[in-house]
mmCIF file of C-alpha atoms in Angstrom:
data_model
loop_
_atom_site.group_PDB
_atom_site.id
_atom_site.type_symbol
_atom_site.label_atom_id
_atom_site.label_comp_id
_atom_site.label_asym_id
_atom_site.label_seq_id
_atom_site.Cartn_x
_atom_site.Cartn_y
_atom_site.Cartn_z
ATOM 1 C CA MET A 72 0.001 -40.342 -49.880
ATOM 2 C CA GLY A 73 -0.866 -42.790 -47.142
ATOM 3 C CA ALA A 74 1.810 -43.968 -44.784
ATOM 4 C CA HIS A 75 1.686 -47.510 -46.192
ATOM 5 C CA GLY A 76 3.351 -46.149 -49.339
ATOM 6 C CA GLY A 77 6.166 -43.739 -49.907
ATOM 7 C CA ASP A 78 9.919 -44.057 -49.855
ATOM 8 C CA VAL A 79 10.292 -45.220 -46.247
ATOM 9 C CA ALA A 80 12.778 -47.456 -44.429
ATOM 10 C CA VAL A 81 12.851 -48.681 -40.840
ATOM 11 C CA VAL A 82 16.237 -48.464 -39.103
ATOM 12 C CA VAL A 83 16.746 -50.360 -35.850
ATOM 13 C CA PRO A 84 19.952 -50.116 -33.789
ATOM 14 C CA TRP A 85 20.487 -53.655 -32.625
ATOM 15 C CA ARG A 86 22.861 -55.945 -30.782
ATOM 16 C CA PRO A 87 21.545 -59.488 -30.192
ATOM 17 C CA SER A 88 21.243 -60.790 -26.638
ATOM 18 C CA PRO A 89 19.244 -63.724 -25.249
ATOM 19 C CA ASP A 90 16.853 -61.528 -23.252
ATOM 20 C CA ARG A 91 16.098 -59.198 -26.175
ATOM 21 C CA LEU A 92 15.872 -61.616 -29.092
ATOM 22 C CA PRO A 93 12.240 -62.637 -28.363
ATOM 23 C CA LEU A 94 11.241 -58.969 -28.153
ATOM 24 C CA TRP A 95 12.820 -58.118 -31.489
ATOM 25 C CA ASP A 96 11.274 -61.195 -33.103
ATOM 26 C CA TRP A 97 7.842 -59.930 -32.018
ATOM 27 C CA VAL A 98 8.472 -56.313 -33.037
ATOM 28 C CA ARG A 99 10.013 -57.256 -36.381
ATOM 29 C CA ALA A 100 7.040 -59.461 -37.222
ATOM 30 C CA ARG A 101 4.733 -56.533 -36.413
ATOM 31 C CA TRP A 102 6.647 -54.217 -38.739
ATOM 32 C CA ALA A 103 6.564 -56.787 -41.534
ATOM 33 C CA ALA A 104 2.848 -57.489 -41.112
ATOM 34 C CA GLU A 105 1.641 -53.883 -40.941
ATOM 35 C CA PHE A 106 4.092 -52.234 -43.342
ATOM 36 C CA PRO A 107 5.264 -54.938 -45.755
ATOM 37 C CA ASP A 108 6.611 -52.431 -48.303
ATOM 38 C CA TRP A 109 9.093 -50.864 -45.895
ATOM 39 C CA PRO A 110 12.542 -52.466 -45.636
ATOM 40 C CA ILE A 111 13.652 -53.236 -42.081
ATOM 41 C CA LEU A 112 17.345 -52.622 -41.533
ATOM 42 C CA THR A 113 19.234 -53.470 -38.361
ATOM 43 C CA GLY A 114 22.464 -51.669 -37.669
ATOM 44 C CA GLY A 115 25.212 -52.652 -35.291
ATOM 45 C CA CYS A 116 28.587 -51.507 -34.051
ATOM 46 C CA PRO A 117 31.889 -53.312 -33.424
ATOM 47 C CA ASP A 118 32.215 -55.603 -30.445
ATOM 48 C CA GLY A 119 32.845 -53.798 -27.205
ATOM 49 C CA VAL A 120 31.116 -50.693 -25.958
ATOM 50 C CA TRP A 121 27.672 -50.034 -27.475
ATOM 51 C CA SER A 122 27.007 -46.887 -29.497
ATOM 52 C CA LYS A 123 23.460 -46.292 -30.732
ATOM 53 C CA GLY A 124 24.662 -43.538 -33.061
ATOM 54 C CA THR A 125 27.180 -45.893 -34.681
ATOM 55 C CA ALA A 126 24.489 -48.563 -35.098
ATOM 56 C CA VAL A 127 22.069 -46.130 -36.765
ATOM 57 C CA ALA A 128 24.788 -44.907 -39.124
ATOM 58 C CA ASP A 129 25.634 -48.503 -40.018
ATOM 59 C CA ALA A 130 22.047 -49.262 -41.037
ATOM 60 C CA LEU A 131 21.803 -46.061 -43.092
ATOM 61 C CA THR A 132 24.592 -47.273 -45.390
ATOM 62 C CA ARG A 133 22.137 -49.849 -46.740
ATOM 63 C CA THR A 134 19.217 -47.599 -47.665
ATOM 64 C CA SER A 135 18.596 -44.530 -49.802
ATOM 65 C CA ALA A 136 15.021 -44.024 -48.544
ATOM 66 C CA ARG A 137 13.962 -40.378 -48.347
ATOM 67 C CA THR A 138 12.123 -40.943 -45.040
ATOM 68 C CA VAL A 139 13.646 -42.976 -42.212
ATOM 69 C CA ILE A 140 12.077 -44.348 -39.046
ATOM 70 C CA VAL A 141 14.662 -44.768 -36.283
ATOM 71 C CA ALA A 142 13.057 -47.248 -33.895
ATOM 72 C CA ASP A 143 14.185 -49.174 -30.851
ATOM 73 C CA ALA A 144 13.892 -52.936 -31.097
ATOM 74 C CA ASP A 145 11.533 -53.279 -28.130
ATOM 75 C CA VAL A 146 8.766 -50.727 -28.791
ATOM 76 C CA TRP A 147 5.546 -50.399 -30.767
ATOM 77 C CA THR A 148 2.935 -47.702 -31.305
ATOM 78 C CA PRO A 149 -0.207 -47.462 -33.457
ATOM 79 C CA GLY A 150 0.668 -43.848 -34.272
ATOM 80 C CA ILE A 151 3.323 -44.704 -36.863
ATOM 81 C CA PRO A 152 1.257 -44.044 -40.037
ATOM 82 C CA THR A 153 0.220 -40.537 -38.997
ATOM 83 C CA ALA A 154 3.749 -39.499 -38.033
ATOM 84 C CA VAL A 155 5.143 -40.832 -41.304
ATOM 85 C CA ASP A 156 2.472 -38.986 -43.294
ATOM 86 C CA GLU A 157 3.443 -35.700 -41.604
ATOM 87 C CA VAL A 158 7.049 -36.088 -42.778
ATOM 88 C CA LEU A 159 6.171 -37.443 -46.235
ATOM 89 C CA ALA A 160 3.829 -34.501 -46.824
ATOM 90 C CA GLY A 161 6.487 -31.985 -45.796
ATOM 91 C CA ARG A 162 4.446 -30.635 -42.901
ATOM 92 C CA ALA A 163 7.225 -31.638 -40.505
ATOM 93 C CA ARG A 164 10.856 -32.578 -40.965
ATOM 94 C CA TRP A 165 10.868 -34.885 -37.968
ATOM 95 C CA ALA A 166 8.065 -36.420 -35.962
ATOM 96 C CA MET A 167 7.326 -38.627 -32.980
ATOM 97 C CA PRO A 168 4.032 -40.546 -33.014
ATOM 98 C CA HIS A 169 3.738 -40.945 -29.263
ATOM 99 C CA ALA A 170 3.183 -38.842 -26.182
ATOM 100 C CA LEU A 171 3.226 -41.431 -23.377
ATOM 101 C CA VAL A 172 5.477 -44.450 -22.922
ATOM 102 C CA ARG A 173 3.864 -47.512 -21.324
ATOM 103 C CA ARG A 174 6.503 -49.839 -19.881
ATOM 104 C CA LEU A 175 5.008 -53.292 -19.507
ATOM 105 C CA THR A 176 5.642 -55.585 -16.570
ATOM 106 C CA PRO A 177 7.713 -58.741 -17.159
ATOM 107 C CA ASP A 178 4.584 -60.931 -16.975
ATOM 108 C CA ALA A 179 2.681 -58.666 -19.352
ATOM 109 C CA THR A 180 5.569 -58.811 -21.815
ATOM 110 C CA LEU A 181 5.561 -62.598 -21.709
ATOM 111 C CA ALA A 182 1.815 -62.589 -22.289
ATOM 112 C CA VAL A 183 2.203 -60.352 -25.343
ATOM 113 C CA LEU A 184 4.933 -62.580 -26.737
ATOM 114 C CA ASP A 185 2.542 -65.513 -26.279
ATOM 115 C CA GLY A 186 -0.140 -63.775 -28.344
ATOM 116 C CA ALA A 187 -2.045 -61.570 -25.886
ATOM 117 C CA PRO A 188 -3.140 -58.128 -27.163
ATOM 118 C CA LEU A 189 -0.765 -55.257 -26.567
ATOM 119 C CA ASP A 190 -3.438 -52.863 -25.299
ATOM 120 C CA GLY A 191 -4.612 -53.031 -21.710
ATOM 121 C CA GLN A 192 -1.584 -54.830 -20.322
ATOM 122 C CA PRO A 193 -0.322 -53.833 -16.843
ATOM 123 C CA THR A 194 2.679 -51.541 -16.703
ATOM 124 C CA VAL A 195 5.648 -50.952 -14.454
ATOM 125 C CA GLU A 196 5.234 -47.241 -15.166
ATOM 126 C CA THR A 197 3.758 -44.801 -17.659
ATOM 127 C CA HIS A 198 5.568 -41.557 -18.355
ATOM 128 C CA GLN A 199 5.953 -38.790 -20.914
ATOM 129 C CA GLY A 200 8.146 -39.883 -23.782
ATOM 130 C CA MET A 201 11.448 -38.043 -24.022
ATOM 131 C CA PRO A 202 11.975 -36.247 -27.346
ATOM 132 C CA GLY A 203 14.284 -38.207 -29.621
ATOM 133 C CA GLY A 204 13.676 -41.564 -27.952
ATOM 134 C CA GLY A 205 11.753 -44.731 -28.743
ATOM 135 C CA LEU A 206 10.652 -44.060 -32.304
ATOM 136 C CA VAL A 207 11.410 -41.026 -34.473
ATOM 137 C CA VAL A 208 10.476 -40.346 -38.115
ATOM 138 C CA VAL A 209 13.052 -38.197 -39.922
ATOM 139 C CA ALA A 210 13.530 -36.857 -43.436
ATOM 140 C CA ARG A 211 16.720 -38.459 -44.786
ATOM 141 C CA ASP A 212 18.399 -35.162 -45.693
ATOM 142 C CA LEU A 213 17.834 -34.012 -42.135
ATOM 143 C CA LEU A 214 19.207 -37.244 -40.723
ATOM 144 C CA ASP A 215 22.341 -36.865 -42.857
ATOM 145 C CA GLY A 216 22.833 -33.297 -41.585
ATOM 146 C CA VAL A 217 21.863 -33.964 -37.959
ATOM 147 C CA PRO A 218 22.916 -37.553 -37.214
ATOM 148 C CA MET A 219 22.841 -39.204 -33.830
ATOM 149 C CA ASP A 220 26.130 -38.654 -32.020
ATOM 150 C CA PRO A 221 28.236 -41.866 -31.964
ATOM 151 C CA ALA A 222 30.313 -40.515 -29.079
ATOM 152 C CA PHE A 223 27.540 -41.438 -26.624
ATOM 153 C CA THR A 224 28.390 -44.958 -25.539
ATOM 154 C CA GLY A 225 26.563 -47.439 -23.370
ATOM 155 C CA TRP A 226 23.098 -46.310 -22.254
ATOM 156 C CA GLY A 227 21.814 -42.787 -21.791
ATOM 157 C CA GLN A 228 21.594 -39.193 -23.049
ATOM 158 C CA GLU A 229 22.088 -39.871 -26.782
ATOM 159 C CA ASP A 230 18.358 -39.582 -27.596
ATOM 160 C CA SER A 231 17.907 -36.319 -25.696
ATOM 161 C CA ALA A 232 21.051 -34.817 -27.222
ATOM 162 C CA TRP A 233 19.816 -35.732 -30.706
ATOM 163 C CA ALA A 234 16.455 -34.060 -30.031
ATOM 164 C CA LEU A 235 18.202 -30.844 -28.973
ATOM 165 C CA ALA A 236 20.257 -30.866 -32.170
ATOM 166 C CA LEU A 237 17.222 -31.557 -34.375
ATOM 167 C CA THR A 238 15.184 -28.815 -32.724
ATOM 168 C CA THR A 239 17.980 -26.265 -32.959
ATOM 169 C CA LEU A 240 18.812 -26.875 -36.619
ATOM 170 C CA ALA A 241 15.536 -28.105 -38.119
ATOM 171 C CA GLY A 242 12.825 -26.694 -35.875
ATOM 172 C CA PRO A 243 10.286 -28.322 -33.566
ATOM 173 C CA MET A 244 9.094 -31.857 -34.049
ATOM 174 C CA TRP A 245 5.545 -32.865 -34.854
ATOM 175 C CA ARG A 246 4.227 -34.997 -32.006
ATOM 176 C CA GLY A 247 1.306 -37.388 -32.023
ATOM 177 C CA THR A 248 -0.899 -38.489 -29.163
ATOM 178 C CA ALA A 249 -0.586 -42.280 -29.421
ATOM 179 C CA ASP A 250 0.919 -44.398 -26.655
ATOM 180 C CA LEU A 251 4.227 -46.181 -27.207
ATOM 181 C CA THR A 252 4.469 -49.578 -25.540
ATOM 182 C CA HIS A 253 7.869 -50.715 -24.304
ATOM 183 C CA LEU A 254 8.373 -54.454 -23.824
ATOM 184 C CA TRP A 255 10.197 -55.316 -20.625
ATOM 185 C CA HIS A 256 13.792 -56.531 -20.472
ATOM 186 C CA PRO A 257 16.538 -56.271 -17.849
ATOM 187 C CA PRO A 258 17.889 -52.695 -17.860
ATOM 188 C CA ALA A 259 21.220 -51.882 -19.456
ATOM 189 C CA PRO A 260 24.162 -51.129 -17.172
ATOM 190 C CA ARG A 261 24.133 -47.485 -16.164
ATOM 191 C CA ARG A 262 25.410 -45.104 -13.508
ATOM 192 C CA SER A 263 21.924 -44.338 -12.237
ATOM 193 C CA ARG A 264 18.367 -44.567 -13.479
ATOM 194 C CA SER A 265 18.729 -41.321 -15.434
ATOM 195 C CA VAL A 266 22.462 -41.069 -16.154
ATOM 196 C CA GLY A 267 24.357 -43.552 -18.277
ATOM 197 C CA SER A 268 27.873 -42.409 -17.439
ATOM 198 C CA ALA A 269 29.786 -39.343 -16.354
ATOM 199 C CA GLU A 270 31.179 -39.027 -19.892
ATOM 200 C CA SER A 271 27.713 -39.113 -21.489
ATOM 201 C CA LEU A 272 26.357 -36.589 -18.996
ATOM 202 C CA ALA A 273 29.253 -34.238 -19.731
ATOM 203 C CA ARG A 274 28.699 -34.532 -23.478
ATOM 204 C CA PHE A 275 24.965 -33.976 -23.072
ATOM 205 C CA ARG A 276 25.685 -30.737 -21.219
ATOM 206 C CA ARG A 277 27.480 -29.524 -24.341
ATOM 207 C CA TYR A 278 24.277 -30.090 -26.315
ATOM 208 C CA VAL A 279 22.274 -28.183 -23.719
ATOM 209 C CA ALA A 280 24.737 -25.290 -23.981
ATOM 210 C CA ALA A 281 24.410 -25.294 -27.800
ATOM 211 C CA SER A 282 20.620 -25.633 -27.774
ATOM 212 C CA GLY A 283 19.006 -22.763 -29.660
ATOM 213 C CA ARG A 284 22.371 -21.635 -31.038
ATOM 214 C CA PRO A 285 22.677 -23.070 -34.564
ATOM 215 C CA ASP A 286 26.301 -22.106 -35.172
ATOM 216 C CA GLU A 287 27.414 -23.674 -31.898
ATOM 217 C CA MET A 288 25.345 -26.788 -32.584
ATOM 218 C CA ARG A 289 26.847 -27.136 -36.064
ATOM 219 C CA GLY A 290 30.300 -26.877 -34.517
ATOM 220 C CA LEU A 291 29.461 -29.689 -32.114
ATOM 221 C CA LEU A 292 28.081 -31.895 -34.885
ATOM 222 C CA ALA A 293 31.126 -31.173 -37.059
ATOM 223 C CA GLU A 294 33.173 -33.267 -34.632
ATOM 224 C CA PHE A 295 31.652 -36.380 -36.228
ATOM 225 C CA CYS A 296 29.510 -35.180 -39.180
ATOM 226 C CA PRO A 297 31.205 -33.810 -42.322
ATOM 227 C CA THR A 298 28.082 -31.926 -43.479
ATOM 228 C CA PRO A 299 26.116 -30.416 -40.531
ATOM 229 C CA LEU A 300 22.740 -29.056 -41.596
ATOM 230 C CA GLU A 301 22.847 -25.466 -42.844
ATOM 231 C CA GLY A 302 20.041 -22.926 -42.954
ATOM 232 C CA SER A 303 17.383 -21.794 -40.524
ATOM 233 C CA PRO A 304 14.965 -24.024 -38.601
ATOM 234 C CA THR A 305 11.719 -25.079 -40.208
ATOM 235 C CA VAL A 306 8.532 -23.412 -38.984
ATOM 236 C CA TYR A 307 4.873 -24.447 -38.797
ATOM 237 C CA ARG A 308 2.973 -22.799 -41.646
ATOM 238 C CA TYR A 309 -0.812 -22.464 -42.003
ATOM 239 C CA ARG A 310 -3.066 -21.267 -44.845
ATOM 240 C CA ASN A 311 -6.579 -19.810 -44.496
ATOM 241 C CA ASP A 312 -8.713 -21.716 -47.001
ATOM 242 C CA ASN A 313 -11.108 -18.770 -47.330
ATOM 243 C CA THR A 314 -8.675 -15.874 -47.794
ATOM 244 C CA GLY A 315 -5.464 -17.581 -48.871
ATOM 245 C CA ASP A 316 -3.547 -15.864 -46.060
ATOM 246 C CA GLU A 317 -0.529 -17.773 -44.728
ATOM 247 C CA VAL A 318 1.075 -17.464 -41.291
ATOM 248 C CA GLU A 319 4.071 -19.076 -39.611
ATOM 249 C CA TYR A 320 4.776 -20.127 -36.030
ATOM 250 C CA PRO A 321 7.814 -21.730 -34.381
ATOM 251 C CA GLN A 322 5.516 -24.265 -32.689
ATOM 252 C CA PRO A 323 2.188 -25.880 -33.663
ATOM 253 C CA ASN A 324 -0.697 -23.420 -33.149
ATOM 254 C CA ALA A 325 -3.388 -25.282 -31.210
ATOM 255 C CA ARG A 326 -6.132 -22.837 -32.190
ATOM 256 C CA LEU A 327 -5.433 -22.989 -35.921
ATOM 257 C CA GLU A 328 -5.090 -26.776 -35.749
ATOM 258 C CA MET A 329 -8.736 -26.935 -34.613
ATOM 259 C CA LEU A 330 -10.302 -24.340 -36.936
ATOM 260 C CA PRO A 331 -11.812 -25.895 -40.096
ATOM 261 C CA ASN A 332 -10.813 -22.993 -42.358
ATOM 262 C CA TRP A 333 -7.103 -23.220 -41.537
ATOM 263 C CA THR A 334 -4.863 -25.960 -42.990
ATOM 264 C CA ARG A 335 -1.303 -26.766 -42.013
ATOM 265 C CA ILE A 336 0.860 -26.817 -45.141
ATOM 266 C CA ALA A 337 4.435 -27.652 -45.991
ATOM 267 C CA ALA A 338 6.789 -24.848 -45.033
ATOM 268 C CA PRO A 339 9.316 -23.476 -47.518
ATOM 269 C CA GLU A 340 12.736 -25.074 -47.539
ATOM 270 C CA PRO A 341 15.038 -23.572 -44.884
ATOM 271 C CA THR A 342 17.225 -20.762 -46.197
ATOM 272 C CA SER A 343 20.923 -20.246 -45.668
ATOM 273 C CA GLU A 344 20.335 -16.904 -43.985
ATOM 274 C CA PRO A 345 21.662 -16.671 -40.422
ATOM 275 C CA THR A 346 19.142 -17.185 -37.677
ATOM 276 C CA THR A 347 18.632 -15.031 -34.623
ATOM 277 C CA GLN A 348 17.057 -17.800 -32.593
ATOM 278 C CA SER A 349 18.189 -17.581 -28.968
ATOM 279 C CA THR A 350 16.194 -20.231 -27.172
ATOM 280 C CA VAL A 351 18.027 -21.772 -24.231
ATOM 281 C CA GLY A 352 17.765 -25.256 -22.816
ATOM 282 C CA ARG A 353 15.576 -24.322 -19.855
ATOM 283 C CA PRO A 354 11.953 -25.262 -20.738
ATOM 284 C CA PRO A 355 8.934 -22.984 -20.230
ATOM 285 C CA VAL A 356 6.955 -23.494 -17.027
ATOM 286 C CA SER A 357 4.081 -24.817 -19.158
ATOM 287 C CA GLU A 358 6.146 -27.792 -20.345
ATOM 288 C CA PRO A 359 5.420 -31.210 -18.741
ATOM 289 C CA LYS A 360 7.438 -32.577 -15.862
ATOM 290 C CA ALA A 361 9.423 -34.839 -18.219
ATOM 291 C CA ALA A 362 10.934 -31.808 -19.929
ATOM 292 C CA TRP A 363 12.002 -30.385 -16.570
ATOM 293 C CA VAL A 364 13.487 -33.726 -15.514
ATOM 294 C CA GLU A 365 15.547 -33.771 -18.719
ATOM 295 C CA TYR A 366 16.736 -30.205 -18.201
ATOM 296 C CA ALA A 367 17.538 -30.683 -14.520
ATOM 297 C CA THR A 368 19.443 -33.888 -15.293
ATOM 298 C CA SER A 369 21.595 -31.960 -17.750
ATOM 299 C CA LEU A 370 22.685 -29.730 -14.851
ATOM 300 C CA ALA A 371 23.257 -32.494 -12.314
ATOM 301 C CA GLN A 372 26.731 -32.509 -10.803
ATOM 302 C CA ASP A 373 26.831 -36.219 -10.048
ATOM 303 C CA SER A 374 24.772 -39.406 -10.204
ATOM 304 C CA ASP A 375 23.309 -38.875 -6.727
ATOM 305 C CA GLU A 376 21.854 -35.528 -7.748
ATOM 306 C CA ALA A 377 20.544 -37.021 -11.001
ATOM 307 C CA ALA A 378 18.825 -39.804 -9.082
ATOM 308 C CA GLU A 379 17.264 -37.314 -6.656
ATOM 309 C CA ILE A 380 15.814 -35.359 -9.586
ATOM 310 C CA LEU A 381 13.526 -38.280 -10.379
ATOM 311 C CA THR A 382 11.922 -37.986 -6.931
ATOM 312 C CA LEU A 383 11.087 -34.278 -7.197
ATOM 313 C CA THR A 384 7.743 -32.822 -8.205
ATOM 314 C CA LYS A 385 7.495 -30.451 -11.154
ATOM 315 C CA ALA A 386 7.121 -27.530 -8.734
ATOM 316 C CA ASP A 387 10.280 -28.622 -6.908
ATOM 317 C CA LEU A 388 12.184 -28.851 -10.208
ATOM 318 C CA ILE A 389 11.095 -25.379 -11.287
ATOM 319 C CA ASP A 390 11.983 -23.925 -7.887
ATOM 320 C CA ARG A 391 15.424 -25.538 -7.856
ATOM 321 C CA TYR A 392 16.464 -25.395 -11.517
ATOM 322 C CA GLY A 393 14.196 -22.794 -13.086
ATOM 323 C CA LYS A 394 15.903 -19.633 -11.920
ATOM 324 C CA GLU A 395 17.575 -17.374 -14.482
ATOM 325 C CA ASN A 396 21.307 -17.786 -14.771
#
């Protein structure tokens, strides 16, 4: 089934403000024009401190869609249909359509709002998108069992913590190659460019410690979720069209993805058997710099160290934070 059909809803955590209203007006119109059959639901939280997890949960009370897109109110990507198709077809339980994030300049954002094309606009920066952030497509049963943590307040760390929980309990995400464009607005208050608050950083470290340990992750989620996801993580499954042989991998297999006689198929439903997965938070050396920045930030002792991390090269990060414990 194409991504323009299916039981899909768009969930947007949202709190109105004068500087962000024009951005959401533009993004909402884009959603409505390109995917008119998908309901668009904004979720909020009580006045006071902002909680993205609370806002997402609020929106979910108004939809029973089997596939949910959790999207920020200031982003857009052409990769949405492909990512949705992966989840609808059962080939992935959660997916991100984008690899790079293009953050537009203030003038470029104004030009887009005035009708200029989104592509080709100048950017403040372009960087690897952090897992769990910007726009994520999730099967509803997975979202109910691995919700975004409402205890993260203000800005920062909630997206990365959610990605660690999803990976640990549901398996790796499917990731597309499209760019995600982020419309400019004044940044939210935060402790530093990479750390929202000391409390959020401390809570994120708990997710890093539980990463790859399903029982520990379920215990962490149980603090706010009555039904943490049970079972073992989903795998990537492939079938040989010539022989009928099927194989499984914990990550996408680049070679089989390219061979014409191999097809990625929906994996069996996760079982309730205990898992022996023992992956830790430290990424492989082959992972991009963004993954090492995220990991190093989780170990930072204070905001000064977290800010310094952003200035280091990948080699510096591996040398400083990549040693075995």
